[in-house]
Structures are given as C-alpha cells and as structure tokens.
PDB file of C-alpha atoms and ligand atoms in Angstrom:
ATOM      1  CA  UNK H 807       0.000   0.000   0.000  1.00 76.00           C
ATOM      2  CA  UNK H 808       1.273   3.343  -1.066  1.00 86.00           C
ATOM      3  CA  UNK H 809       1.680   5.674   1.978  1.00 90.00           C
ATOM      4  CA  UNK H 810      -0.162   9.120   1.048  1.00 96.00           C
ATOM      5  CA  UNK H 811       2.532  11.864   2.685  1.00 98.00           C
ATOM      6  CA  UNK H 812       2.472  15.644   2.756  1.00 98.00           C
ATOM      7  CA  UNK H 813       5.120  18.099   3.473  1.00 98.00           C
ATOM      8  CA  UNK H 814       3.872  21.285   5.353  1.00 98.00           C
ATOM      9  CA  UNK H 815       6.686  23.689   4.678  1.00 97.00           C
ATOM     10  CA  UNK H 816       7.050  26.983   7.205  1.00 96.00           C
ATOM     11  CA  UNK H 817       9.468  29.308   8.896  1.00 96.00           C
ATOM     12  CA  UNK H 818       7.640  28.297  12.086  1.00 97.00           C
ATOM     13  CA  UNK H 819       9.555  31.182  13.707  1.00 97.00           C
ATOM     14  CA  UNK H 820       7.833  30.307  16.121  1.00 98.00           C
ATOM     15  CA  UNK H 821       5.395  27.855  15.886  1.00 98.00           C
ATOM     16  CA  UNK H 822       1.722  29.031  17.190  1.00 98.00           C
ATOM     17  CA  UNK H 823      -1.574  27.406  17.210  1.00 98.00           C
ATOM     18  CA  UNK H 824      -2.562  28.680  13.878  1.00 97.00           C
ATOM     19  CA  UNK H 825       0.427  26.291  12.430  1.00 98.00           C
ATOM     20  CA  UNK H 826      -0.761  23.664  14.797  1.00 98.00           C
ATOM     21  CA  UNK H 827      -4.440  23.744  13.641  1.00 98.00           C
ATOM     22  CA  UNK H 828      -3.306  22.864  10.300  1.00 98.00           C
ATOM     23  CA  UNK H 829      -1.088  20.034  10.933  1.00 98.00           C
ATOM     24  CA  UNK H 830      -3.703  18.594  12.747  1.00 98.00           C
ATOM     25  CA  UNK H 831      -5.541  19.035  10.130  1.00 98.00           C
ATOM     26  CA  UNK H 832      -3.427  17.530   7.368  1.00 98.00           C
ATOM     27  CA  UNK H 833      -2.240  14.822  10.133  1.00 98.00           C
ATOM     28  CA  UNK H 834      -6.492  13.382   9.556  1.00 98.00           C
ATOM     29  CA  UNK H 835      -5.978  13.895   5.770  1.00 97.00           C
ATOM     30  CA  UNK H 836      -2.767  12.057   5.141  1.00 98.00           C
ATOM     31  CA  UNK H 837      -0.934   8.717   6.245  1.00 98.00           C
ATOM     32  CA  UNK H 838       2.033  10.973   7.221  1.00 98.00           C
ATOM     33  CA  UNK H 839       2.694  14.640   7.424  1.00 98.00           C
ATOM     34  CA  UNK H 840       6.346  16.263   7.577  1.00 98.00           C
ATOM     35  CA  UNK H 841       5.989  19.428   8.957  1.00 98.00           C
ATOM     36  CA  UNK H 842       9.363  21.124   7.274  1.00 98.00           C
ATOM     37  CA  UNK H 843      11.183  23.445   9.336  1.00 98.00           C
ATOM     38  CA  UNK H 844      13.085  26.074   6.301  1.00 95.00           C
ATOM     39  CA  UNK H 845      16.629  26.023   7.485  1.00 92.00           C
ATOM     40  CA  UNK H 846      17.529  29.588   6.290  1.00 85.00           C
ATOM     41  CA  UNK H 847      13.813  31.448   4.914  1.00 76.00           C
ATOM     42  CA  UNK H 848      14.975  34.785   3.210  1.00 81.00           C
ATOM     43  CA  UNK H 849      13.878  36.591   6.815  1.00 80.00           C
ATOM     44  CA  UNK H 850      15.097  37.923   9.566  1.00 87.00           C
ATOM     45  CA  UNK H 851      14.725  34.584  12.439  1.00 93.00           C
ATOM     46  CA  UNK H 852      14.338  35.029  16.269  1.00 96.00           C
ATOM     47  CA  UNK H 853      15.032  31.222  16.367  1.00 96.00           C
ATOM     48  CA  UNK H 854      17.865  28.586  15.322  1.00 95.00           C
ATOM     49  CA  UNK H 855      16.221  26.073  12.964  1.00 96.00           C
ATOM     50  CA  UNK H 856      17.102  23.527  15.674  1.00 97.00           C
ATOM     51  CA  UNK H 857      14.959  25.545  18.331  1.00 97.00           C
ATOM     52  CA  UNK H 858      12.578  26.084  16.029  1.00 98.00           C
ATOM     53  CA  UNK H 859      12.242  21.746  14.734  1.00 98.00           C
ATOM     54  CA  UNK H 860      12.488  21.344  18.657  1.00 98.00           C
ATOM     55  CA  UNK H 861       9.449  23.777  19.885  1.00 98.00           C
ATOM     56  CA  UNK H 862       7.276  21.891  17.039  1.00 98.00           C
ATOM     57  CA  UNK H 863       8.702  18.759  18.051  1.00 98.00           C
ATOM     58  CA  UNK H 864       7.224  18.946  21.687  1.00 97.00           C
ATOM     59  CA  UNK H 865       4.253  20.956  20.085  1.00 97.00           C
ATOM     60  CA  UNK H 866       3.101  17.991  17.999  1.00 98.00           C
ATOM     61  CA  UNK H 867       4.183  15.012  20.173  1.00 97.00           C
ATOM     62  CA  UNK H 868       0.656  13.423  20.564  1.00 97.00           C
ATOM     63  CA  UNK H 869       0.192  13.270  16.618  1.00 98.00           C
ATOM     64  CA  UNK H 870       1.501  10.115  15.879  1.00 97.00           C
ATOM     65  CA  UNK H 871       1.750  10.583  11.898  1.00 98.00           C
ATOM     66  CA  UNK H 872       3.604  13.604  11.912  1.00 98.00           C
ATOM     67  CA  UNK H 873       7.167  14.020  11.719  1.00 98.00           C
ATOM     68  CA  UNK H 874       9.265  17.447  12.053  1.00 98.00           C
ATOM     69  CA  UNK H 875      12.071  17.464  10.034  1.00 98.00           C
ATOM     70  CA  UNK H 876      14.365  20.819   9.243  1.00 97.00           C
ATOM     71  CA  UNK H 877      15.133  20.842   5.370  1.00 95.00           C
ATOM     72  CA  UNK H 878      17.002  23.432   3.391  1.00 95.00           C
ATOM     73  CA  UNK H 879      16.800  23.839  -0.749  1.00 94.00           C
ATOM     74  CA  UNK H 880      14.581  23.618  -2.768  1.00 95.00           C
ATOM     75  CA  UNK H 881      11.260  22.501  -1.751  1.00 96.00           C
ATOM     76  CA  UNK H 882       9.588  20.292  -4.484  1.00 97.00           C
ATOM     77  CA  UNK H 883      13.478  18.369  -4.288  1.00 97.00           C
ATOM     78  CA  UNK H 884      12.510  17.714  -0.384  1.00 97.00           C
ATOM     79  CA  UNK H 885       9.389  16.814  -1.070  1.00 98.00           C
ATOM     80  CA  UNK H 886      10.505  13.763  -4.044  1.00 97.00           C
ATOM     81  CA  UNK H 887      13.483  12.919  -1.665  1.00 97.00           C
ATOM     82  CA  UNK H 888      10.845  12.296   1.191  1.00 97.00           C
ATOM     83  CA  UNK H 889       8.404  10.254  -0.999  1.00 97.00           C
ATOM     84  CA  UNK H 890       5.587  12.965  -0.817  1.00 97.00           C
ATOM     85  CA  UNK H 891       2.789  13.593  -3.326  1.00 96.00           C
ATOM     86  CA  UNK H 892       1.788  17.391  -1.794  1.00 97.00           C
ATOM     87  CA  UNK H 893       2.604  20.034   0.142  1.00 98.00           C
ATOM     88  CA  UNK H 894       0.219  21.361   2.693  1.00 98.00           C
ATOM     89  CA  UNK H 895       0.340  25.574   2.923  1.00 97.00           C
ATOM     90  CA  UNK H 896      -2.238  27.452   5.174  1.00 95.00           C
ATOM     91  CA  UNK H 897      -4.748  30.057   4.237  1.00 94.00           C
ATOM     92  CA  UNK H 898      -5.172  32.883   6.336  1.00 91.00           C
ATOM     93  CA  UNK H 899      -5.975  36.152   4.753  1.00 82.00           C
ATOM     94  CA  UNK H 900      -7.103  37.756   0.953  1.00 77.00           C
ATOM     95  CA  UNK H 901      -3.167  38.853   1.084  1.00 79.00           C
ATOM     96  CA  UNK H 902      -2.148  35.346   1.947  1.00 86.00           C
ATOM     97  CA  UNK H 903      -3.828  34.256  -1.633  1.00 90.00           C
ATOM     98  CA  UNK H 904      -1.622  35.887  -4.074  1.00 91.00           C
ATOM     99  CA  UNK H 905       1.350  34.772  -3.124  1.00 91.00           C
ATOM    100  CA  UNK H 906       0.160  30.877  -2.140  1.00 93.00           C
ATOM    101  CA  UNK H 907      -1.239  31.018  -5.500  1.00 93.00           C
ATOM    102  CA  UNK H 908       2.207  32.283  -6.934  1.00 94.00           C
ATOM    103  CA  UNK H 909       4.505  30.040  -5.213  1.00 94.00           C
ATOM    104  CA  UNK H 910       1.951  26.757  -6.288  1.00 95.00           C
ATOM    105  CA  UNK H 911       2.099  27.777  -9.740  1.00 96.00           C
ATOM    106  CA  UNK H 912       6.153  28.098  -9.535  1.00 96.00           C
ATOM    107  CA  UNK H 913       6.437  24.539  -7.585  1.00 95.00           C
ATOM    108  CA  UNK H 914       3.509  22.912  -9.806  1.00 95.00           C
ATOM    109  CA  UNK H 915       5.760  24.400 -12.847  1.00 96.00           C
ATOM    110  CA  UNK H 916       8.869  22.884 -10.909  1.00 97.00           C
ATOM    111  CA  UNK H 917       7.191  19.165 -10.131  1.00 97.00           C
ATOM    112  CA  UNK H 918       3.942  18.758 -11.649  1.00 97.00           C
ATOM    113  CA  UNK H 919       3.045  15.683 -10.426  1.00 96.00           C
ATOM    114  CA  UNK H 920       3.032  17.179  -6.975  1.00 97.00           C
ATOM    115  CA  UNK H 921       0.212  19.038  -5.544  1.00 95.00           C
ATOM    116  CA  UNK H 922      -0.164  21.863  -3.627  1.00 96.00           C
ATOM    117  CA  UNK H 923      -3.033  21.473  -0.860  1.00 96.00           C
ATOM    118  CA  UNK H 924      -4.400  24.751   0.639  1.00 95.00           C
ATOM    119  CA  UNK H 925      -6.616  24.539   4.247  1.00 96.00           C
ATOM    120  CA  UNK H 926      -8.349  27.630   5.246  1.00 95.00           C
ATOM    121  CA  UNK H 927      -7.082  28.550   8.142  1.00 94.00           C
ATOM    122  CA  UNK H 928      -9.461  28.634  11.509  1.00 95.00           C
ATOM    123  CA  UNK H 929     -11.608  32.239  12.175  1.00 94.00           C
ATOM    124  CA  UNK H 930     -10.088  31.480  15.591  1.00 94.00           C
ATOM    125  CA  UNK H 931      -6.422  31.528  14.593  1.00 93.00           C
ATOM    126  CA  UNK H 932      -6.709  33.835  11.680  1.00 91.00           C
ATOM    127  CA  UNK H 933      -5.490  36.735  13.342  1.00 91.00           C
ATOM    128  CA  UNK H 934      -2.538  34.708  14.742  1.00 94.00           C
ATOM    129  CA  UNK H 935       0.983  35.051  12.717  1.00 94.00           C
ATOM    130  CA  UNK H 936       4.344  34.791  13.850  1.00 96.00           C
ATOM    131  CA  UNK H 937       5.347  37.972  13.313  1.00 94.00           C
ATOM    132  CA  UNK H 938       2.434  39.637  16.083  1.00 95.00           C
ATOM    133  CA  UNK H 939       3.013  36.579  18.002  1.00 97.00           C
ATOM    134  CA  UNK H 940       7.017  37.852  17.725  1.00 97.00           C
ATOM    135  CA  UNK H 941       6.324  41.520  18.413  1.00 96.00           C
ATOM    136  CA  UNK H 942       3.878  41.421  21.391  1.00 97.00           C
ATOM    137  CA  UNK H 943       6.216  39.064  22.598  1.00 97.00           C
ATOM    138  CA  UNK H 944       9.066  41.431  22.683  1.00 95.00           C
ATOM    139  CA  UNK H 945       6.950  43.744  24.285  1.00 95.00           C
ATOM    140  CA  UNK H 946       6.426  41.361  27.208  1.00 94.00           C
ATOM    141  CA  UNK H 947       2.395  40.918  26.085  1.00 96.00           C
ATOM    142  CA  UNK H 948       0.820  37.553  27.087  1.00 97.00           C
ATOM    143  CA  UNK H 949       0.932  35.658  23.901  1.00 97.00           C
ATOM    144  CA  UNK H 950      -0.517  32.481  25.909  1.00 97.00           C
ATOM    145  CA  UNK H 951      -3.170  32.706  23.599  1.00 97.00           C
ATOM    146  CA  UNK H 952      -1.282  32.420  20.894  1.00 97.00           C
ATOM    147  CA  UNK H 953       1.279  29.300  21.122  1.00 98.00           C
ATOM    148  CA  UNK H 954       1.320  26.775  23.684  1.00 97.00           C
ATOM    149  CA  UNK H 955       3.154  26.895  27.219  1.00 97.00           C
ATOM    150  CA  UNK H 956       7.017  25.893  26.055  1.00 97.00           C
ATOM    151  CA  UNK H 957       6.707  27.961  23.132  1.00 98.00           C
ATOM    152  CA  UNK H 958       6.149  31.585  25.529  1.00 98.00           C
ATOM    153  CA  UNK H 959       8.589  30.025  28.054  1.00 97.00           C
ATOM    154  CA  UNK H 960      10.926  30.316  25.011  1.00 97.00           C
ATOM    155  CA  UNK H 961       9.919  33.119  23.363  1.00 97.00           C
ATOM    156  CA  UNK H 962      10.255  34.434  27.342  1.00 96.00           C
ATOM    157  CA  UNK H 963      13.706  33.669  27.554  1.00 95.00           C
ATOM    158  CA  UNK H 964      14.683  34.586  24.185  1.00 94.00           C
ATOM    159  CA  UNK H 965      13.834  38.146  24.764  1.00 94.00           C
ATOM    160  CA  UNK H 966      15.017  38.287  28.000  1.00 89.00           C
ATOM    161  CA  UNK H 967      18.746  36.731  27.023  1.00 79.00           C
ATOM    162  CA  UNK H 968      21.167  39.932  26.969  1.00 73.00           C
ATOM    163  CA  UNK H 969      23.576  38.257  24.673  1.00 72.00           C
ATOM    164  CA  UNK H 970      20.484  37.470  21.937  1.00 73.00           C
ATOM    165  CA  UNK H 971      21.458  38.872  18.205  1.00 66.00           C
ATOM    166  CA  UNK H 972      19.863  42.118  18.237  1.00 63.00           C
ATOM    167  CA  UNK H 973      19.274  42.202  21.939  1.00 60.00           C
ATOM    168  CA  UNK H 974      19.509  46.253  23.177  1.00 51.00           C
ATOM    169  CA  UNK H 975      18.034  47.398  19.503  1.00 48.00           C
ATOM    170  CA  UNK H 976      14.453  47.156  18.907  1.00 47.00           C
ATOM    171  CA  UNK H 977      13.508  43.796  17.464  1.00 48.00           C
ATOM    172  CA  UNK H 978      12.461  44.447  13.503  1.00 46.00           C
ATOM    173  CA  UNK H 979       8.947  43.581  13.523  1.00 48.00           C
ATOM    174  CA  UNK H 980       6.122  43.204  11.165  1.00 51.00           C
ATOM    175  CA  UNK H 981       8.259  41.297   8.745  1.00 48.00           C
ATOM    176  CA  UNK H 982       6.080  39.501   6.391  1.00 54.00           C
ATOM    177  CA  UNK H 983       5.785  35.517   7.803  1.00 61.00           C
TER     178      UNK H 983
HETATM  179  P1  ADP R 896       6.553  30.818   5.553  1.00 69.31           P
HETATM  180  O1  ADP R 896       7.869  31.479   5.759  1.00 69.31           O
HETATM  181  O2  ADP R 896       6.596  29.627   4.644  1.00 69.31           O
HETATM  182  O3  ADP R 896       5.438  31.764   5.196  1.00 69.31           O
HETATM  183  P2  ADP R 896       5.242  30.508   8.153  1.00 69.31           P
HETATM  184  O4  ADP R 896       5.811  29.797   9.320  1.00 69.31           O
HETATM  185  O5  ADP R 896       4.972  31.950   8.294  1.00 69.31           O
HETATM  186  O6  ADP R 896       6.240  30.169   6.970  1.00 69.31           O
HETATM  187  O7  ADP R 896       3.893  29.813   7.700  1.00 69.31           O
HETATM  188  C1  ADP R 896       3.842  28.465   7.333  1.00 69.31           C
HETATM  189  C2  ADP R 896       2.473  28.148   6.777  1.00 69.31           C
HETATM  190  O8  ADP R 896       1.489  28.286   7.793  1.00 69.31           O
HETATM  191  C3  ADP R 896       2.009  29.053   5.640  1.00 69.31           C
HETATM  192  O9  ADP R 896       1.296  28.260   4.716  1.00 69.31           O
HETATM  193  C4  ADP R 896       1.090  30.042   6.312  1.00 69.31           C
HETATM  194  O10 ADP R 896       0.125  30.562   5.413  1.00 69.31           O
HETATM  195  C5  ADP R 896       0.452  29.146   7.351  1.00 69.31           C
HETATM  196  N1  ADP R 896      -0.061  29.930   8.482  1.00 69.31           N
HETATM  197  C6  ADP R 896       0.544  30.934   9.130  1.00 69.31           C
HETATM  198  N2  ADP R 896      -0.235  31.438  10.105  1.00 69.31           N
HETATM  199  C7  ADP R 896      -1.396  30.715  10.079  1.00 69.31           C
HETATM  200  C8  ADP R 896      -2.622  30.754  10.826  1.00 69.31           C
HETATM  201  N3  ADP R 896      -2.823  31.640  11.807  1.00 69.31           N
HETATM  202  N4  ADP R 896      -3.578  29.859  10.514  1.00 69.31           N
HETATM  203  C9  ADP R 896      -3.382  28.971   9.506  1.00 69.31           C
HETATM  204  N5  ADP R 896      -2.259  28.889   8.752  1.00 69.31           N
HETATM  205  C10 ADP R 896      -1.272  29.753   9.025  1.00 69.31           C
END
C-alpha cells in the first residue's frame, strides 16, 4: 500500500496554534505529514532552525503521523526525496492568496506531479501570525493565547537573554511571515 505523505513547509519562527491547527488538520488527511522546518527562509529569524524543529517537536508530540524534520533547498526536491505527493500551505488572509497562489504555480511548474493542498485557516487563529506573536512578545504581552506553554517560556527567555542577536536594539517587527 502506497503511503499518502504531505510536506507542510514553514518558517515556524515560532510555531503558534494557527500552524498547529493545520497540521492537525493535514495529520487526519494524510498517512504521514512532515511538517518542514526552512533552514535559512529569506527573513530575519528570532530562532535557530534547531529551536525552532524542537518547539514543534514537543508541540506535535501526541500526533503520531507527523514528523518534524528541518530541510534546506529547494522545496519540491525535499518533497521527491521524502516520498511525498503534496505540500500542505495554510490560508489565512485575501493577502495570503496571491502569493500561495504564486509560489503553487512556480512549484507545480517545478514538479507537476506534486500538488499543492491549501486549508483555510481557523476564524479562531486567523489573526494569529508569527510575526504579532514575535512583536507582542518582545513587548512582554501575554501571547498564551497564541502558542502553547514551552513555546512563551521560550519566546520568554529569548527576549530576556542579553547576549540574543539584536538584543539592546528594537527587534524588527512586522516582517512579512
Ligand atoms: P513561511 O515562511 O513559509 O510563510 P510561516 O511559518 O509563516 O512560513 O507559515 C507556514 C504556513 O502556515 C504558511 O502556509 C502560512 O500561510 C500558514 N499559516 C501561518 N499562520 C497561520 C494561521 N494563523 N492559521 C493557519 N495557517 C497559518
């Protein structure tokens, strides 16, 4: 029996319960989901890919068919290497659209015998992004709302570590995630 696996490709910088709604998600939809951790996304990071595969790691523990895995390259080459059919991207916002729909055209382009799999994401975690989750976070705002209990107690001691990259200068916010 062929084993029907997805790749769910993010920054996850950090992870937050939007992210997790959608693995869950994919995790009922799929034999196995590999929730890809980019190595080095074309953004500024608050987290170390390791930190970040570990927080999503403990985050998804219970799911028994998903796997975290950091990756690095070109997607739709992880995705064959892995034995996946699709990747798994979430839908948030109207602005989200353009550029899902971009980037599935590129990788369809790229591997056409992969497909891309959108879920809407939750009215309950639309507002959710890591970016705001990032910024209020900085601020010292409760974000407990937001990601689950290890990921504040990181996101905690991330911003309170003196020697942090970018520690004393006000953390560059609102980058697109
Ligand atoms: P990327 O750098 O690939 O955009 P992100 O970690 O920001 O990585 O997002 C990974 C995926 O999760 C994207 O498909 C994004 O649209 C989706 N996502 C982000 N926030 C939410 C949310 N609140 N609800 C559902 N999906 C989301």
């Amino acid at each position: 029996m062929t084993i029907r696996r997805a790749v769910y490709p993010g920054s996850f910088d950090p992870a937050h319960y939007g992210h997790i709604d959608i693995t869950t998600r994919a995790a009922r939809t799929f034999d196995e989901v590999i929730v890809a951790v980019y190595d080095k996304p074309a953004k500024q990071l608050l987290f170390t890919v390791d930190e970040r595969v570990a927080m999503l790691r403990e985050a998804l523990k219970d799911i028994t068919n998903v796997r975290v895995a950091p990756f690095s390259g070109l997607l739709v080459h992880y995705v064959r290497e892995v034995g996946a059919f699709a990747i798994v991207r979430g839908l948030r916002v109207f602005s989200d659209f353009e550029l899902e729909f971009r980037m599935a055209l590129a990788n369809r382009r790229l591997a056409p015998e992969i497909d891309v799999i959108n879920f809407i994401a939750d009215e309950k975690h639309l507002h959710i992004s890591s970016s705001t989750v990032r910024e209020i976070a900085s601020l010292g705002g409760d974000v407990s709302s937001m990601v689950p209990p290890a990921i504040e107690a990181a996101l905690i001691a991330k911003f309170s570590d003196p020697n942090r990259d970018g520690a004393g200068t006000n953390y560059v916010v609102s980058l697109p995630d």
